[in-house]
Short mmCIF file of C-alpha atoms and ligand atoms in Angstrom, two decimals:
data_model
loop_
_atom_site.label_atom_id
_atom_site.label_comp_id
_atom_site.label_asym_id
_atom_site.label_seq_id
_atom_site.Cartn_x
_atom_site.Cartn_y
_atom_site.Cartn_z
CA MET R 1 9.83 16.51 19.37
CA THR R 2 8.43 13.07 18.75
CA GLU R 3 10.18 11.18 16.02
CA ARG R 4 8.08 10.21 13.06
CA ILE R 5 7.64 6.58 12.11
CA VAL R 6 7.20 5.69 8.47
CA VAL R 7 4.47 3.31 7.41
CA VAL R 8 5.08 2.07 3.89
CA GLY R 9 2.15 1.24 1.62
CA ALA R 10 2.48 -0.76 -1.58
CA ALA R 11 1.10 0.30 -4.91
CA LEU R 12 1.31 -3.28 -6.20
CA PHE R 13 0.67 -3.53 -9.93
CA ASP R 14 0.01 -6.61 -12.01
CA GLY R 15 -1.39 -6.76 -15.52
CA GLY R 16 -2.27 -3.06 -15.51
CA ARG R 17 -4.21 -3.29 -12.24
CA LEU R 18 -3.58 -1.91 -8.77
CA LEU R 19 -4.14 -4.06 -5.68
CA ALA R 20 -6.45 -2.75 -2.96
CA ALA R 21 -6.85 -4.56 0.36
CA ARG R 22 -9.78 -4.29 2.77
CA ARG R 23 -8.74 -4.09 6.42
CA SER R 24 -10.32 -6.44 8.95
CA ALA R 25 -8.76 -4.73 12.02
CA PRO R 26 -8.62 -2.64 14.12
CA PRO R 27 -12.35 -1.91 14.44
CA ASP R 28 -12.02 1.77 13.48
CA LEU R 29 -10.32 0.83 10.18
CA ALA R 30 -12.14 -2.43 9.41
CA GLY R 31 -14.09 -2.44 6.16
CA ARG R 32 -12.04 0.35 4.59
CA TRP R 33 -9.55 -0.21 1.78
CA GLU R 34 -5.83 0.53 1.82
CA LEU R 35 -2.56 0.19 0.00
CA PRO R 36 -1.28 -2.80 2.00
CA GLY R 37 1.89 -2.43 4.03
CA GLY R 38 3.03 -1.60 7.53
CA LYS R 39 5.52 0.05 9.79
CA VAL R 40 9.17 0.34 8.85
CA GLU R 41 11.15 -1.19 11.70
CA PRO R 42 14.29 0.39 13.18
CA GLY R 43 17.24 -0.18 10.84
CA GLU R 44 15.00 -1.32 8.01
CA ARG R 45 14.71 0.37 4.61
CA PRO R 46 11.19 1.25 3.48
CA GLU R 47 11.41 -1.02 0.46
CA GLY R 48 12.62 -3.87 2.69
CA ALA R 49 9.67 -3.31 5.01
CA LEU R 50 7.35 -3.39 2.03
CA VAL R 51 8.64 -6.76 0.82
CA ARG R 52 8.42 -8.17 4.37
CA GLU R 53 4.91 -6.85 5.06
CA LEU R 54 3.53 -8.08 1.73
CA ARG R 55 5.01 -11.53 2.36
CA GLU R 56 3.50 -11.67 5.87
CA GLU R 57 0.10 -10.20 5.06
CA LEU R 58 -0.53 -11.46 1.52
CA GLY R 59 1.90 -14.36 0.97
CA VAL R 60 3.48 -12.78 -2.09
CA ASP R 61 7.04 -12.30 -3.32
CA THR R 62 7.42 -8.73 -4.57
CA GLU R 63 9.95 -6.45 -6.16
CA PRO R 64 9.85 -2.80 -5.04
CA LEU R 65 10.12 -0.43 -8.01
CA ALA R 66 10.14 3.24 -7.00
CA PRO R 67 8.87 5.60 -4.33
CA VAL R 68 5.79 7.66 -5.14
CA PRO R 69 6.80 11.23 -4.25
CA GLY R 70 5.04 12.50 -1.16
CA GLU R 71 4.40 11.89 2.50
CA TRP R 72 0.93 11.67 4.03
CA ALA R 73 0.02 12.20 7.66
CA LEU R 74 -1.39 9.33 9.67
CA ARG R 75 -2.14 9.34 13.36
CA PRO R 76 1.04 10.82 14.96
CA PRO R 77 3.83 9.71 15.01
CA TYR R 78 3.07 7.78 11.80
CA VAL R 79 3.42 9.05 8.24
CA LEU R 80 2.58 7.14 5.08
CA HIS R 81 5.03 6.64 2.21
CA VAL R 82 4.18 4.65 -0.91
CA TRP R 83 6.35 2.50 -3.14
CA THR R 84 5.30 0.95 -6.41
CA ALA R 85 5.97 -2.76 -6.63
CA ARG R 86 5.30 -5.79 -8.79
CA LEU R 87 5.01 -9.51 -8.22
CA ARG R 88 8.21 -11.44 -8.84
CA PRO R 89 7.96 -14.27 -11.38
CA GLY R 90 6.73 -17.38 -9.61
CA SER R 91 5.09 -15.47 -6.75
CA ALA R 92 1.85 -16.83 -5.39
CA ALA R 93 -1.22 -14.73 -6.02
CA PRO R 94 -2.02 -12.47 -3.05
CA ALA R 95 -4.31 -13.89 -0.40
CA PRO R 96 -5.74 -12.07 2.64
CA LEU R 97 -3.73 -13.91 5.31
CA GLN R 98 -3.54 -11.24 8.04
CA ASP R 99 -5.25 -7.90 8.70
CA HIS R 100 -7.39 -8.08 5.52
CA ASP R 101 -10.59 -9.85 4.51
CA ALA R 102 -10.86 -8.95 0.82
CA LEU R 103 -8.60 -8.00 -2.07
CA ARG R 104 -9.35 -6.37 -5.42
CA TRP R 105 -7.24 -5.72 -8.50
CA LEU R 106 -8.46 -2.38 -9.83
CA THR R 107 -8.16 -0.99 -13.34
CA PRO R 108 -7.54 2.77 -13.54
CA ALA R 109 -11.26 3.25 -14.19
CA GLU R 110 -12.16 1.26 -11.05
CA VAL R 111 -9.77 2.86 -8.59
CA TRP R 112 -12.42 5.02 -6.89
CA ASP R 113 -14.96 2.18 -6.66
CA VAL R 114 -13.63 1.14 -3.24
CA ASP R 115 -13.95 3.01 0.04
CA TRP R 116 -10.30 3.89 0.69
CA LEU R 117 -9.19 4.93 4.17
CA ASP R 118 -9.36 8.73 4.28
CA GLN R 119 -5.61 8.99 4.77
CA ASP R 120 -4.93 6.70 1.77
CA VAL R 121 -6.96 8.85 -0.63
CA PRO R 122 -4.23 11.45 -1.35
CA ALA R 123 -1.63 8.68 -1.59
CA VAL R 124 -3.77 6.78 -4.10
CA ARG R 125 -4.31 10.00 -6.04
CA ALA R 126 -0.52 10.54 -6.27
CA THR R 127 -0.05 6.91 -7.29
CA LEU R 128 -2.62 7.30 -10.04
CA ALA R 129 -0.93 10.45 -11.32
CA GLN R 130 2.39 8.61 -11.56
CA TRP R 131 0.67 5.62 -13.21
CA ALA R 132 -0.96 7.88 -15.82
CA ALA R 133 2.36 9.60 -16.54
CA GLU R 134 4.04 6.22 -17.09
CA ALA R 135 1.22 5.06 -19.33
CA HIS R 136 1.87 8.11 -21.50
CA GLY R 137 5.58 7.38 -21.62
CA SER R 138 6.71 10.50 -19.77
N1 523 S 1 -2.14 2.69 7.71
C1 523 S 1 -2.91 3.49 6.88
N2 523 S 1 -2.85 3.26 5.54
C2 523 S 1 -2.07 2.27 5.00
C3 523 S 1 -1.29 1.46 5.86
C4 523 S 1 -0.41 0.36 5.32
C5 523 S 1 -1.34 1.70 7.23
O1 523 S 1 -3.62 4.38 7.34
N3 523 S 1 -2.06 2.11 3.66
C6 523 S 1 -2.16 2.94 9.18
C7 523 S 1 -2.96 1.93 9.94
C8 523 S 1 -2.28 1.88 11.27
C9 523 S 1 -0.82 2.24 10.98
O2 523 S 1 -0.84 2.88 9.70
O3 523 S 1 -2.83 2.90 12.11
C10 523 S 1 0.10 1.04 10.95
O4 523 S 1 -0.35 0.15 9.94
P1 523 S 1 -0.43 -1.42 10.14
O5 523 S 1 -1.25 -1.74 11.34
O6 523 S 1 -0.85 -2.02 8.85
O7 523 S 1 1.10 -1.72 10.38
P2 523 S 1 1.81 -3.02 10.90
O8 523 S 1 1.30 -4.20 10.13
O9 523 S 1 3.28 -2.76 10.85
O10 523 S 1 1.29 -3.04 12.40
P3 523 S 1 1.44 -4.10 13.54
O11 523 S 1 0.20 -4.93 13.42
O12 523 S 1 1.44 -3.23 14.76
O13 523 S 1 2.71 -4.83 13.29
#
């Protein structure tokens, strides 16, 4: 059995908005939007990978908050996990340094305005459900 490799995506929130990032590579994913992140390396914790990937790809300093329950299939052996996160005080604003060519901060009403990668859609839906529950104090 092939071992699965976790890719962690960030549901990065700031000021009541969720960050979406448009991929610039590889060609089959370019132009589609994702929760930014990357592969968890051997010996690394998912939340550590998230902080590292967001620093590398977006130049930000982030604090992981909590996992969004669920696991979504990517191309084998990869599976997608999502963690919520926020910018640490003093962090730079995110910039598309690597792998992305556009960023958008989306309000809840705008979340479906971007063309998410197919495999990110269920993960974004779960993130939204958690976000709505928090907004209602449950
Ligand atoms: N996805 C994906 N959605 C999503 C992420 C962060 C990643 O579908 N939100 C896919 C895209 C790639 C694989 O997961 O097929 C690995 O993501 P990638 O390329 O962002 O991971 P990195 O940055 O760790 O990859 P390397 O460039 O190889 O280091």
